[in-house]
mmCIF file of C-alpha atoms and ligand atoms in Angstrom:
data_model
loop_
_atom_site.group_PDB
_atom_site.id
_atom_site.type_symbol
_atom_site.label_atom_id
_atom_site.label_comp_id
_atom_site.label_asym_id
_atom_site.label_seq_id
_atom_site.Cartn_x
_atom_site.Cartn_y
_atom_site.Cartn_z
ATOM 1 C CA PRO Z 1 0.326 -0.231 0.107
ATOM 2 C CA LYS Z 2 1.253 3.370 -0.666
ATOM 3 C CA PRO Z 3 2.256 5.151 2.659
ATOM 4 C CA CYS Z 4 -0.441 7.433 2.936
ATOM 5 C CA GLU Z 5 -2.999 4.324 2.950
ATOM 6 C CA VAL Z 6 -1.253 3.586 6.736
ATOM 7 C CA THR Z 7 -3.489 5.481 8.935
ATOM 8 C CA PRO Z 8 -6.572 6.483 6.587
ATOM 9 C CA ALA Z 9 -9.308 6.008 8.539
ATOM 10 C CA ILE Z 10 -7.631 7.365 11.786
ATOM 11 C CA ILE Z 11 -6.924 10.613 10.887
ATOM 12 C CA THR Z 12 -10.318 12.554 11.574
ATOM 13 C CA LYS Z 13 -11.046 10.901 14.093
ATOM 14 C CA SER Z 14 -9.532 12.661 17.341
ATOM 15 C CA TYR Z 15 -11.783 11.415 19.995
ATOM 16 C CA ALA Z 16 -10.090 8.099 21.115
ATOM 17 C CA CYS Z 17 -14.408 7.139 21.164
ATOM 18 C CA GLN Z 18 -14.210 7.094 17.333
ATOM 19 C CA ARG Z 19 -11.638 4.804 17.370
ATOM 20 C CA ARG Z 20 -11.099 1.143 17.584
ATOM 21 C CA THR Z 21 -8.089 0.506 20.472
ATOM 22 C CA PRO Z 22 -7.223 -3.326 20.742
ATOM 23 C CA LEU Z 23 -5.352 -4.371 23.852
ATOM 24 C CA LYS Z 24 -2.819 -5.320 21.960
ATOM 25 C CA HIS Z 25 -1.205 -2.829 19.648
ATOM 26 C CA HIS Z 26 1.757 -2.365 17.754
ATOM 27 C CA ASN Z 27 3.661 0.562 19.506
ATOM 28 C CA SER Z 28 4.431 0.244 22.907
ATOM 29 C CA PHE Z 29 7.825 0.800 22.506
ATOM 30 C CA LEU Z 30 6.438 4.139 22.590
ATOM 31 C CA THR Z 31 3.558 4.363 24.326
ATOM 32 C CA GLU Z 32 5.068 2.853 27.608
ATOM 33 C CA PRO Z 33 7.569 5.500 27.784
ATOM 34 C CA LEU Z 34 4.493 8.039 26.826
ATOM 35 C CA GLU Z 35 2.624 6.986 29.683
ATOM 36 C CA ILE Z 36 5.364 7.165 32.474
ATOM 37 C CA LEU Z 37 5.792 10.882 31.400
ATOM 38 C CA ALA Z 38 1.398 10.989 31.805
ATOM 39 C CA GLU Z 39 1.914 9.217 34.990
ATOM 40 C CA ASN Z 40 4.683 11.940 35.671
ATOM 41 C CA ALA Z 41 2.390 14.911 35.065
ATOM 42 C CA GLU Z 42 0.130 13.269 37.095
ATOM 43 C CA PHE Z 43 1.866 13.178 40.228
ATOM 44 C CA SER Z 44 2.801 16.750 39.948
ATOM 45 C CA GLU Z 45 -1.027 17.091 39.775
ATOM 46 C CA ASN Z 46 -0.753 18.710 35.673
ATOM 47 C CA GLU Z 47 -3.675 17.233 34.533
ATOM 48 C CA GLY Z 48 -3.597 18.716 30.984
ATOM 49 C CA ARG Z 49 -0.737 17.724 30.723
ATOM 50 C CA SER Z 50 -1.106 13.932 31.574
ATOM 51 C CA ILE Z 51 -4.017 14.340 29.273
ATOM 52 C CA ALA Z 52 -1.938 15.195 26.667
ATOM 53 C CA PHE Z 53 0.706 12.220 27.264
ATOM 54 C CA ARG Z 54 -2.006 9.599 26.838
ATOM 55 C CA ARG Z 55 -3.996 11.031 24.126
ATOM 56 C CA SER Z 56 -0.837 10.929 22.269
ATOM 57 C CA ALA Z 57 -0.224 7.119 23.277
ATOM 58 C CA SER Z 58 -3.836 6.558 22.741
ATOM 59 C CA VAL Z 59 -3.764 6.932 19.075
ATOM 60 C CA LEU Z 60 -0.545 5.696 18.375
ATOM 61 C CA LYS Z 61 -2.246 1.937 20.168
ATOM 62 C CA ALA Z 62 -4.847 1.833 17.628
ATOM 63 C CA LEU Z 63 -2.530 2.074 14.849
ATOM 64 C CA PRO Z 64 -1.986 -1.275 12.782
ATOM 65 C CA ARG Z 65 1.628 -1.344 12.442
ATOM 66 C CA ALA Z 66 4.758 -0.301 14.436
ATOM 67 C CA VAL Z 67 5.638 3.400 13.887
ATOM 68 C CA ARG Z 68 9.386 3.402 11.686
ATOM 69 C CA ALA Z 69 9.626 7.395 10.522
ATOM 70 C CA MET Z 70 8.047 10.445 12.140
ATOM 71 C CA ASP Z 71 6.753 11.259 8.586
ATOM 72 C CA GLU Z 72 3.916 7.950 9.176
ATOM 73 C CA LEU Z 73 2.735 10.632 11.987
ATOM 74 C CA LYS Z 74 2.018 14.412 10.243
ATOM 75 C CA ASP Z 75 -1.925 13.278 9.367
ATOM 76 C CA LEU Z 76 -2.517 12.031 12.768
ATOM 77 C CA PRO Z 77 -4.591 13.768 15.521
ATOM 78 C CA CYS Z 78 -3.443 14.823 18.969
ATOM 79 C CA LEU Z 79 0.033 14.337 18.690
ATOM 80 C CA GLY Z 80 1.823 17.349 20.249
ATOM 81 C CA GLU Z 81 5.064 19.139 20.301
ATOM 82 C CA HIS Z 82 6.246 17.400 23.251
ATOM 83 C CA SER Z 83 5.312 14.115 22.645
ATOM 84 C CA LEU Z 84 6.354 14.189 19.444
ATOM 85 C CA ARG Z 85 10.006 15.480 20.273
ATOM 86 C CA VAL Z 86 9.708 12.064 22.615
ATOM 87 C CA ILE Z 87 8.493 9.803 19.991
ATOM 88 C CA LYS Z 88 11.598 11.051 17.699
ATOM 89 C CA GLU Z 89 13.649 10.985 20.260
ATOM 90 C CA ILE Z 90 12.828 6.684 20.740
ATOM 91 C CA LEU Z 91 13.280 6.403 16.871
ATOM 92 C CA GLU Z 92 16.232 7.690 16.591
ATOM 93 C CA ASP Z 93 18.310 7.034 19.809
ATOM 94 C CA GLY Z 94 16.208 3.475 21.214
ATOM 95 C CA THR Z 95 15.355 5.546 24.343
ATOM 96 C CA SER Z 96 14.203 9.355 25.540
ATOM 97 C CA SER Z 97 16.602 11.043 27.790
ATOM 98 C CA GLU Z 98 13.749 12.710 29.350
ATOM 99 C CA VAL Z 99 11.693 9.391 30.072
ATOM 100 C CA GLU Z 100 14.832 7.878 31.165
ATOM 101 C CA SER Z 101 15.545 9.987 33.716
ATOM 102 C CA THR Z 102 12.352 10.687 34.552
ATOM 103 C CA ARG Z 103 11.864 6.604 35.359
ATOM 104 C CA GLN Z 104 15.403 7.071 37.432
ATOM 105 C CA SER Z 105 14.052 9.792 39.289
ATOM 106 C CA GLU Z 106 13.845 9.683 43.331
ATOM 107 C CA GLN Z 107 10.704 11.947 42.756
ATOM 108 C CA PHE Z 108 8.790 10.108 40.515
ATOM 109 C CA GLN Z 109 9.683 6.197 42.201
ATOM 110 C CA ALA Z 110 8.575 7.227 45.623
ATOM 111 C CA MET Z 111 5.869 8.747 44.206
ATOM 112 C CA LYS Z 112 4.991 5.175 42.133
ATOM 113 C CA ALA Z 113 5.595 3.698 45.586
ATOM 114 C CA LEU Z 114 3.497 5.797 47.755
ATOM 115 C CA THR Z 115 0.649 6.147 45.272
ATOM 116 C CA GLY Z 116 0.377 2.521 45.579
ATOM 117 C CA VAL Z 117 -0.864 2.180 49.420
ATOM 118 C CA PHE Z 118 -4.373 1.252 48.622
ATOM 119 C CA GLY Z 119 -6.195 4.951 49.435
ATOM 120 C CA VAL Z 120 -2.964 7.102 48.854
ATOM 121 C CA GLY Z 121 -3.652 9.272 46.489
ATOM 122 C CA VAL Z 122 -1.215 12.043 44.942
ATOM 123 C CA ARG Z 123 -1.539 15.148 47.288
ATOM 124 C CA THR Z 124 -1.134 12.866 50.440
ATOM 125 C CA ALA Z 125 1.721 11.131 48.849
ATOM 126 C CA ASP Z 126 3.488 14.072 47.401
ATOM 127 C CA ARG Z 127 3.139 15.669 51.334
ATOM 128 C CA TRP Z 128 4.788 12.777 52.188
ATOM 129 C CA PHE Z 129 7.517 13.115 49.501
ATOM 130 C CA ARG Z 130 8.662 16.356 50.352
ATOM 131 C CA GLU Z 131 8.301 15.167 54.407
ATOM 132 C CA GLY Z 132 11.411 12.761 52.898
ATOM 133 C CA LEU Z 133 9.611 9.622 53.032
ATOM 134 C CA ARG Z 134 10.195 7.491 50.466
ATOM 135 C CA SER Z 135 8.179 3.710 50.611
ATOM 136 C CA PRO Z 136 5.648 2.029 52.633
ATOM 137 C CA LEU Z 137 8.189 0.816 55.044
ATOM 138 C CA ASP Z 138 9.366 4.432 55.526
ATOM 139 C CA LEU Z 139 5.614 5.388 56.911
ATOM 140 C CA VAL Z 140 5.571 1.823 59.104
ATOM 141 C CA HIS Z 141 9.107 3.356 60.403
ATOM 142 C CA THR Z 142 8.034 6.778 60.679
ATOM 143 C CA GLY Z 143 4.824 5.804 62.492
ATOM 144 C CA GLN Z 144 2.381 8.143 59.954
ATOM 145 C CA LYS Z 145 -0.919 8.402 60.714
ATOM 146 C CA LEU Z 146 -2.781 6.760 58.553
ATOM 147 C CA SER Z 147 -6.701 5.802 57.650
ATOM 148 C CA HIS Z 148 -8.332 2.620 57.956
ATOM 149 C CA THR Z 149 -8.547 2.277 53.913
ATOM 150 C CA GLN Z 150 -4.539 3.023 54.193
ATOM 151 C CA GLN Z 151 -3.311 0.484 57.439
ATOM 152 C CA ALA Z 152 -4.838 -1.914 54.827
ATOM 153 C CA GLY Z 153 -3.358 -0.665 51.961
ATOM 154 C CA VAL Z 154 0.268 -0.555 53.774
ATOM 155 C CA GLN Z 155 -0.612 -4.561 55.126
ATOM 156 C CA HIS Z 156 -1.658 -6.062 52.097
ATOM 157 C CA TYR Z 157 0.907 -3.729 50.171
ATOM 158 C CA ASN Z 158 2.851 -6.907 48.133
ATOM 159 C CA ASP Z 159 -0.674 -8.330 47.361
ATOM 160 C CA LEU Z 160 -2.520 -5.503 45.800
ATOM 161 C CA ASN Z 161 0.842 -4.717 43.810
ATOM 162 C CA THR Z 162 0.735 -8.267 42.717
ATOM 163 C CA PRO Z 163 -1.172 -8.411 39.229
ATOM 164 C CA VAL Z 164 -4.926 -10.097 39.784
ATOM 165 C CA THR Z 165 -4.231 -12.699 36.610
ATOM 166 C CA LYS Z 166 -8.003 -13.779 34.940
ATOM 167 C CA LYS Z 167 -8.138 -17.037 36.422
ATOM 168 C CA GLU Z 168 -7.867 -15.588 39.779
ATOM 169 C CA ALA Z 169 -10.704 -12.553 38.308
ATOM 170 C CA MET Z 170 -12.939 -15.711 38.083
ATOM 171 C CA VAL Z 171 -12.762 -17.484 41.385
ATOM 172 C CA ILE Z 172 -13.648 -14.233 42.452
ATOM 173 C CA SER Z 173 -16.237 -13.805 40.234
ATOM 174 C CA ASP Z 174 -18.037 -17.505 41.576
ATOM 175 C CA ILE Z 175 -18.144 -15.714 44.923
ATOM 176 C CA VAL Z 176 -19.449 -12.617 44.353
ATOM 177 C CA GLU Z 177 -22.415 -14.245 42.377
ATOM 178 C CA ARG Z 178 -22.681 -17.016 44.844
ATOM 179 C CA ALA Z 179 -23.452 -13.775 47.652
ATOM 180 C CA VAL Z 180 -25.575 -12.027 45.412
ATOM 181 C CA LYS Z 181 -27.730 -14.650 44.218
ATOM 182 C CA ALA Z 182 -27.785 -15.278 47.986
ATOM 183 C CA VAL Z 183 -29.172 -12.170 49.320
ATOM 184 C CA LEU Z 184 -30.999 -11.275 45.967
ATOM 185 C CA PRO Z 185 -31.898 -13.856 43.871
ATOM 186 C CA GLY Z 186 -32.874 -13.464 40.311
ATOM 187 C CA ALA Z 187 -30.087 -10.097 40.345
ATOM 188 C CA ILE Z 188 -27.660 -9.886 36.952
ATOM 189 C CA ILE Z 189 -23.868 -10.044 37.666
ATOM 190 C CA ILE Z 190 -21.625 -8.530 35.373
ATOM 191 C CA LEU Z 191 -17.774 -8.138 35.077
ATOM 192 C CA THR Z 192 -16.848 -4.764 34.399
ATOM 193 C CA GLY Z 193 -13.251 -3.023 34.308
ATOM 194 C CA GLY Z 194 -10.003 -4.181 32.473
ATOM 195 C CA PHE Z 195 -11.128 -7.807 32.324
ATOM 196 C CA ARG Z 196 -14.570 -7.375 30.418
ATOM 197 C CA ARG Z 197 -12.190 -5.380 27.888
ATOM 198 C CA GLY Z 198 -9.909 -8.759 27.636
ATOM 199 C CA LYS Z 199 -7.189 -7.469 30.338
ATOM 200 C CA GLU Z 200 -4.795 -10.569 31.053
ATOM 201 C CA VAL Z 201 -4.346 -9.048 34.456
ATOM 202 C CA GLY Z 202 -5.568 -5.625 36.762
ATOM 203 C CA HIS Z 203 -4.882 -4.447 39.826
ATOM 204 C CA ASP Z 204 -8.029 -5.238 41.046
ATOM 205 C CA VAL Z 205 -11.678 -6.877 39.687
ATOM 206 C CA ASP Z 206 -14.665 -5.135 39.315
ATOM 207 C CA PHE Z 207 -18.603 -6.019 39.412
ATOM 208 C CA LEU Z 208 -21.410 -4.285 38.621
ATOM 209 C CA ILE Z 209 -24.669 -5.724 40.105
ATOM 210 C CA THR Z 210 -28.498 -4.700 39.420
ATOM 211 C CA HIS Z 211 -31.524 -6.518 39.681
ATOM 212 C CA PRO Z 212 -34.415 -6.745 36.480
ATOM 213 C CA GLU Z 213 -37.189 -5.297 39.172
ATOM 214 C CA GLU Z 214 -36.748 -1.643 39.432
ATOM 215 C CA GLY Z 215 -35.991 -0.891 43.469
ATOM 216 C CA ALA Z 216 -34.989 -4.815 44.299
ATOM 217 C CA GLU Z 217 -31.536 -3.778 44.183
ATOM 218 C CA GLU Z 218 -31.817 -1.307 47.104
ATOM 219 C CA ARG Z 219 -29.927 -1.187 49.855
ATOM 220 C CA LEU Z 220 -28.303 -4.339 48.740
ATOM 221 C CA MET Z 221 -24.450 -3.661 49.427
ATOM 222 C CA PRO Z 222 -24.872 -4.457 53.115
ATOM 223 C CA LYS Z 223 -26.707 -7.578 52.500
ATOM 224 C CA ILE Z 224 -23.574 -9.037 50.043
ATOM 225 C CA VAL Z 225 -20.715 -7.410 52.101
ATOM 226 C CA ASN Z 226 -22.750 -9.349 55.414
ATOM 227 C CA TRP Z 227 -22.922 -12.847 53.807
ATOM 228 C CA LEU Z 228 -19.037 -12.244 52.307
ATOM 229 C CA GLU Z 229 -18.139 -11.422 56.143
ATOM 230 C CA ASP Z 230 -20.322 -14.254 57.294
ATOM 231 C CA GLN Z 231 -17.958 -16.379 55.488
ATOM 232 C CA GLY Z 232 -14.845 -14.657 56.206
ATOM 233 C CA LEU Z 233 -14.286 -13.509 52.909
ATOM 234 C CA LEU Z 234 -13.457 -10.032 53.412
ATOM 235 C CA LEU Z 235 -10.195 -8.315 54.681
ATOM 236 C CA TYR Z 236 -11.283 -4.533 54.442
ATOM 237 C CA GLN Z 237 -14.615 -3.305 53.382
ATOM 238 C CA LYS Z 238 -15.926 0.682 52.625
ATOM 239 C CA THR Z 239 -19.722 0.152 51.435
ATOM 240 C CA THR Z 240 -20.479 4.145 50.169
ATOM 241 C CA ARG Z 241 -24.671 4.589 49.907
ATOM 242 C CA ASN Z 242 -26.357 5.199 46.528
ATOM 243 C CA SER Z 243 -26.367 9.634 46.661
ATOM 244 C CA TYR Z 244 -27.707 9.868 43.080
ATOM 245 C CA LEU Z 245 -31.162 10.933 44.535
ATOM 246 C CA GLU Z 246 -29.807 13.170 47.307
ATOM 247 C CA SER Z 247 -27.273 14.848 44.630
ATOM 248 C CA LYS Z 248 -28.437 18.231 43.952
ATOM 249 C CA ASP Z 249 -25.733 19.265 41.016
ATOM 250 C CA GLY Z 250 -27.847 17.978 38.587
ATOM 251 C CA PRO Z 251 -28.074 13.924 37.355
ATOM 252 C CA ALA Z 252 -25.446 13.794 34.752
ATOM 253 C CA ARG Z 253 -23.127 16.258 36.025
ATOM 254 C CA PRO Z 254 -21.464 14.874 38.841
ATOM 255 C CA PRO Z 255 -18.528 17.048 40.372
ATOM 256 C CA SER Z 256 -16.152 14.729 39.540
ATOM 257 C CA ASN Z 257 -15.626 11.499 37.327
ATOM 258 C CA MET Z 258 -17.310 9.811 40.678
ATOM 259 C CA ASP Z 259 -20.480 8.823 40.883
ATOM 260 C CA ARG Z 260 -22.957 8.100 43.464
ATOM 261 C CA PHE Z 261 -23.915 4.343 42.900
ATOM 262 C CA GLU Z 262 -23.953 2.040 46.203
ATOM 263 C CA ARG Z 263 -20.605 0.745 45.874
ATOM 264 C CA CYS Z 264 -18.334 -1.316 48.222
ATOM 265 C CA PHE Z 265 -14.244 -0.868 47.491
ATOM 266 C CA SER Z 266 -12.568 -4.255 49.465
ATOM 267 C CA ILE Z 267 -9.999 -5.774 49.497
ATOM 268 C CA PHE Z 268 -10.812 -10.075 48.879
ATOM 269 C CA ARG Z 269 -9.054 -12.882 51.254
ATOM 270 C CA LEU Z 270 -8.569 -15.331 48.170
ATOM 271 C CA GLU Z 271 -7.587 -18.778 49.196
ATOM 272 C CA GLN Z 272 -5.063 -20.241 47.109
ATOM 273 C CA THR Z 273 -4.320 -23.458 45.888
ATOM 274 C CA LYS Z 274 -1.251 -24.957 46.520
ATOM 275 C CA VAL Z 275 0.050 -24.535 42.837
ATOM 276 C CA ASP Z 276 -1.148 -20.918 42.894
ATOM 277 C CA CYS Z 277 0.796 -20.416 45.666
ATOM 278 C CA ASP Z 278 3.537 -21.717 44.546
ATOM 279 C CA GLU Z 279 3.357 -19.350 40.885
ATOM 280 C CA HIS Z 280 2.853 -16.248 43.444
ATOM 281 C CA VAL Z 281 6.204 -17.017 44.880
ATOM 282 C CA ASP Z 282 7.854 -17.925 41.774
ATOM 283 C CA ALA Z 283 6.127 -14.254 40.000
ATOM 284 C CA SER Z 284 7.160 -11.944 43.547
ATOM 285 C CA SER Z 285 10.719 -13.227 43.164
ATOM 286 C CA TYR Z 286 11.244 -11.111 40.058
ATOM 287 C CA ASN Z 287 9.597 -8.515 41.889
ATOM 288 C CA SER Z 288 13.239 -6.677 42.899
ATOM 289 C CA GLY Z 289 11.488 -3.781 44.095
ATOM 290 C CA ARG Z 290 9.152 -5.206 47.150
ATOM 291 C CA THR Z 291 9.078 -4.247 50.472
ATOM 292 C CA ASP Z 292 9.261 -7.238 52.888
ATOM 293 C CA GLY Z 293 8.290 -6.694 56.169
ATOM 294 C CA THR Z 294 5.073 -3.896 55.627
ATOM 295 C CA GLU Z 295 2.790 -7.058 55.302
ATOM 296 C CA GLU Z 296 2.565 -10.300 57.430
ATOM 297 C CA ARG Z 297 3.475 -13.256 55.308
ATOM 298 C CA HIS Z 298 1.291 -15.789 55.376
ATOM 299 C CA SER Z 299 3.696 -18.397 54.866
ATOM 300 C CA GLY Z 300 1.955 -22.066 55.815
ATOM 301 C CA SER Z 301 -1.352 -20.451 55.188
ATOM 302 C CA SER Z 302 -2.077 -20.407 51.104
ATOM 303 C CA TRP Z 303 -4.771 -17.100 50.827
ATOM 304 C CA ARG Z 304 -3.790 -13.476 49.159
ATOM 305 C CA ALA Z 305 -5.429 -10.438 49.208
ATOM 306 C CA VAL Z 306 -7.414 -8.813 46.294
ATOM 307 C CA ARG Z 307 -8.811 -5.565 45.363
ATOM 308 C CA VAL Z 308 -12.653 -5.908 44.488
ATOM 309 C CA ASP Z 309 -14.679 -3.410 42.876
ATOM 310 C CA LEU Z 310 -18.534 -3.687 43.500
ATOM 311 C CA VAL Z 311 -21.626 -1.279 42.491
ATOM 312 C CA VAL Z 312 -24.760 -1.221 42.538
ATOM 313 C CA SER Z 313 -27.265 -0.130 40.143
ATOM 314 C CA PRO Z 314 -30.815 0.606 38.900
ATOM 315 C CA TYR Z 315 -31.688 -1.885 36.325
ATOM 316 C CA SER Z 316 -32.857 1.629 34.270
ATOM 317 C CA GLN Z 317 -29.750 2.805 34.712
ATOM 318 C CA PHE Z 318 -27.484 -0.002 33.742
ATOM 319 C CA ALA Z 319 -27.020 0.528 30.207
ATOM 320 C CA PHE Z 320 -24.979 3.695 31.272
ATOM 321 C CA ALA Z 321 -23.461 1.825 34.446
ATOM 322 C CA THR Z 322 -21.904 -0.701 32.867
ATOM 323 C CA LEU Z 323 -20.859 2.370 29.879
ATOM 324 C CA GLY Z 324 -19.501 3.734 32.043
ATOM 325 C CA TRP Z 325 -17.557 0.828 34.734
ATOM 326 C CA THR Z 326 -16.019 -0.714 31.023
ATOM 327 C CA GLY Z 327 -13.339 2.052 30.978
ATOM 328 C CA SER Z 328 -10.772 2.500 29.935
ATOM 329 C CA LYS Z 329 -10.328 5.678 31.761
ATOM 330 C CA LEU Z 330 -9.294 7.511 28.717
ATOM 331 C CA PHE Z 331 -12.356 6.168 26.590
ATOM 332 C CA GLU Z 332 -14.388 7.038 29.060
ATOM 333 C CA ARG Z 333 -13.091 10.767 29.739
ATOM 334 C CA GLU Z 334 -13.148 10.959 25.800
ATOM 335 C CA LEU Z 335 -16.850 9.644 26.160
ATOM 336 C CA ARG Z 336 -17.744 12.333 27.600
ATOM 337 C CA ARG Z 337 -15.912 15.075 26.235
ATOM 338 C CA TRP Z 338 -17.162 13.822 23.017
ATOM 339 C CA ALA Z 339 -20.599 13.945 24.304
ATOM 340 C CA GLY Z 340 -19.998 18.089 25.300
ATOM 341 C CA GLN Z 341 -18.339 19.117 22.722
ATOM 342 C CA GLU Z 342 -19.932 17.443 19.369
ATOM 343 C CA LYS Z 343 -23.161 16.731 20.552
ATOM 344 C CA GLY Z 344 -24.418 19.016 23.366
ATOM 345 C CA MET Z 345 -24.711 16.223 25.537
ATOM 346 C CA SER Z 346 -23.721 15.217 28.976
ATOM 347 C CA LEU Z 347 -23.079 11.809 29.731
ATOM 348 C CA SER Z 348 -22.244 10.119 33.191
ATOM 349 C CA SER Z 349 -22.856 6.698 34.521
ATOM 350 C CA HIS Z 350 -26.038 7.068 35.396
ATOM 351 C CA ALA Z 351 -27.974 9.100 32.642
ATOM 352 C CA LEU Z 352 -27.477 11.161 29.255
ATOM 353 C CA TYR Z 353 -28.793 14.498 29.063
ATOM 354 C CA ASP Z 354 -29.332 16.377 25.199
ATOM 355 C CA SER Z 355 -29.302 20.380 26.198
ATOM 356 C CA LYS Z 356 -30.693 20.727 22.872
ATOM 357 C CA GLN Z 357 -34.177 18.760 23.246
ATOM 358 C CA GLN Z 358 -33.829 19.228 27.080
ATOM 359 C CA ARG Z 359 -34.788 16.236 27.582
ATOM 360 C CA TYR Z 360 -32.530 12.998 29.537
ATOM 361 C CA LEU Z 361 -32.344 9.881 26.817
ATOM 362 C CA GLN Z 362 -33.352 6.161 27.990
ATOM 363 C CA ALA Z 363 -30.883 3.242 26.822
ATOM 364 C CA ASN Z 364 -31.083 -0.388 27.082
ATOM 365 C CA SER Z 365 -28.146 -1.315 26.363
ATOM 366 C CA GLU Z 366 -24.326 -0.324 25.499
ATOM 367 C CA GLU Z 367 -25.330 -0.144 21.510
ATOM 368 C CA GLU Z 368 -28.669 2.191 22.453
ATOM 369 C CA LEU Z 369 -26.180 4.959 23.806
ATOM 370 C CA PHE Z 370 -23.276 4.497 21.470
ATOM 371 C CA ALA Z 371 -26.289 5.301 18.962
ATOM 372 C CA HIS Z 372 -27.716 8.090 20.857
ATOM 373 C CA LEU Z 373 -23.943 9.928 20.758
ATOM 374 C CA GLY Z 374 -23.917 9.321 17.392
ATOM 375 C CA LEU Z 375 -20.900 6.996 17.876
ATOM 376 C CA GLU Z 376 -20.350 3.592 15.716
ATOM 377 C CA TYR Z 377 -20.674 1.135 18.309
ATOM 378 C CA ILE Z 378 -17.070 -0.062 20.073
ATOM 379 C CA PRO Z 379 -17.344 -3.048 21.581
ATOM 380 C CA PRO Z 380 -15.616 -3.694 25.297
ATOM 381 C CA SER Z 381 -12.208 -4.921 23.294
ATOM 382 C CA GLU Z 382 -11.807 -2.513 21.845
ATOM 383 C CA ARG Z 383 -11.635 0.107 24.501
ATOM 384 C CA ASN Z 384 -8.282 -0.087 25.390
ATOM 385 C CA ALA Z 385 -7.766 3.019 24.617
HETATM 386 P P1 TTP C 1 -10.001 0.570 37.556
HETATM 387 O O1 TTP C 1 -10.580 -0.642 38.349
HETATM 388 O O2 TTP C 1 -9.819 1.476 37.499
HETATM 389 O O3 TTP C 1 -9.657 0.430 36.183
HETATM 390 P P2 TTP C 1 -9.683 -1.261 35.307
HETATM 391 O O4 TTP C 1 -10.422 -2.052 35.396
HETATM 392 O O5 TTP C 1 -9.284 -0.560 33.818
HETATM 393 O O6 TTP C 1 -7.824 -1.192 34.985
HETATM 394 P P3 TTP C 1 -7.141 -1.976 36.309
HETATM 395 O O7 TTP C 1 -6.428 -3.693 35.615
HETATM 396 O O8 TTP C 1 -6.000 -1.350 36.872
HETATM 397 O O9 TTP C 1 -8.316 -2.478 37.628
HETATM 398 O O10 TTP C 1 -11.417 1.181 36.397
HETATM 399 C C1 TTP C 1 -12.670 1.358 36.213
HETATM 400 C C2 TTP C 1 -13.185 1.801 35.027
HETATM 401 O O11 TTP C 1 -14.295 2.298 36.308
HETATM 402 C C3 TTP C 1 -12.613 3.044 35.084
HETATM 403 O O12 TTP C 1 -13.127 2.652 33.807
HETATM 404 C C4 TTP C 1 -13.790 4.162 35.202
HETATM 405 C C5 TTP C 1 -14.918 3.762 36.770
HETATM 406 N N1 TTP C 1 -14.983 4.379 37.493
HETATM 407 C C6 TTP C 1 -16.108 4.755 37.737
HETATM 408 O O13 TTP C 1 -17.137 4.920 36.860
HETATM 409 N N2 TTP C 1 -15.855 5.461 38.641
HETATM 410 C C7 TTP C 1 -14.836 5.489 39.514
HETATM 411 O O14 TTP C 1 -15.355 5.759 41.102
HETATM 412 C C8 TTP C 1 -14.010 4.540 39.906
HETATM 413 C C9 TTP C 1 -12.805 4.734 40.839
HETATM 414 C C10 TTP C 1 -14.043 4.052 38.200
HETATM 415 MN MN1 MN C 2 -10.401 -2.605 37.386
HETATM 416 MN MN1 MN C 3 -6.348 0.809 37.415
HETATM 417 MN MN1 MN C 4 -11.779 -0.310 40.124
#
């Protein structure tokens, strides 16, 4: 094919939700470095810069082949000056000096380690960094005051930073299914997040739960949590009530990307077979950055901690919630931006509001939602923006 045919369709598609982004692509050698810079920008709370790098990386993920020369990029959207400079350096030298020095920097490494604690955000990690703290162990040694969530995060630091496998996600699916069916027969449970997009591993396992009879799902979460606790399956949980109806700021516009469903951030105690344990030990021995001592070693007993997110939605909002909880985070962000800037609509995990028609648009499926938004349907496996 002619060189210009490499990327014919992508040229005019500057929103990630207009493109198909598979999980496996051909440009990791460029996207991983760009995402280091994005992460570093997040650590300095420079959101605009972070999004710019993430959009650049995302465009490259959608390309049908590996980039070899700068002129292949000239018609692509979203590639800013800074990203192009980084890409050029990698194409010419194999690495980018800016990326490598970022990776090596004490601040980046400390922020990565500290934000790697469940319950610790960028603000807190940055304050600790400026106080001289560098790792979760430093938090223990200096006796930092920690929230309950952060205590659980430190205690289970190694497990929670060991990727959750698909196999583990399936075992947890079975458990969640049993719990939900026990307390509300007829409930529907779907796996959302990265595993729904086809990822082989994740940092947690995400579930969305509903019931075809509107209202039957109310106050469901405490029942699920009680069931799980009775079985000794939870190491930590924090349940938040549905605050959607109480909110004053208009249904389609929650104050942030946080939604208002009844939800539970939890840590499961996952029993492991002998084989799983051996795999786990083998896998962690590759991880030179581990901080032994923050977590009670459970030698002998065979379990590990896994982060699980549970969300309950009313049936009428299920399509919105499914779309909102499937990700990727950039894909979601781009969907909302598309809705607002191109369609005069406001999209959340609860609703879609059309400002021109001044009414909410109903949807029973993700397909209907894409249609409302004037977008070609993109299946979950191609939302890996
Ligand atoms: P995550 O579980 O954070 O991410 P992920 O499943 O894509 O990847 P990972 O393997 O790292 O777990 O979030 C899943 C989706 O949930 C994400 O698209 C955004 C959505 N979400 C909300 O809608 N509201 C929230 O408050 C949070 C935390 C996530
Ligand atoms: Mn997830
Ligand atoms: Mn994540
Ligand atoms: Mn999650």
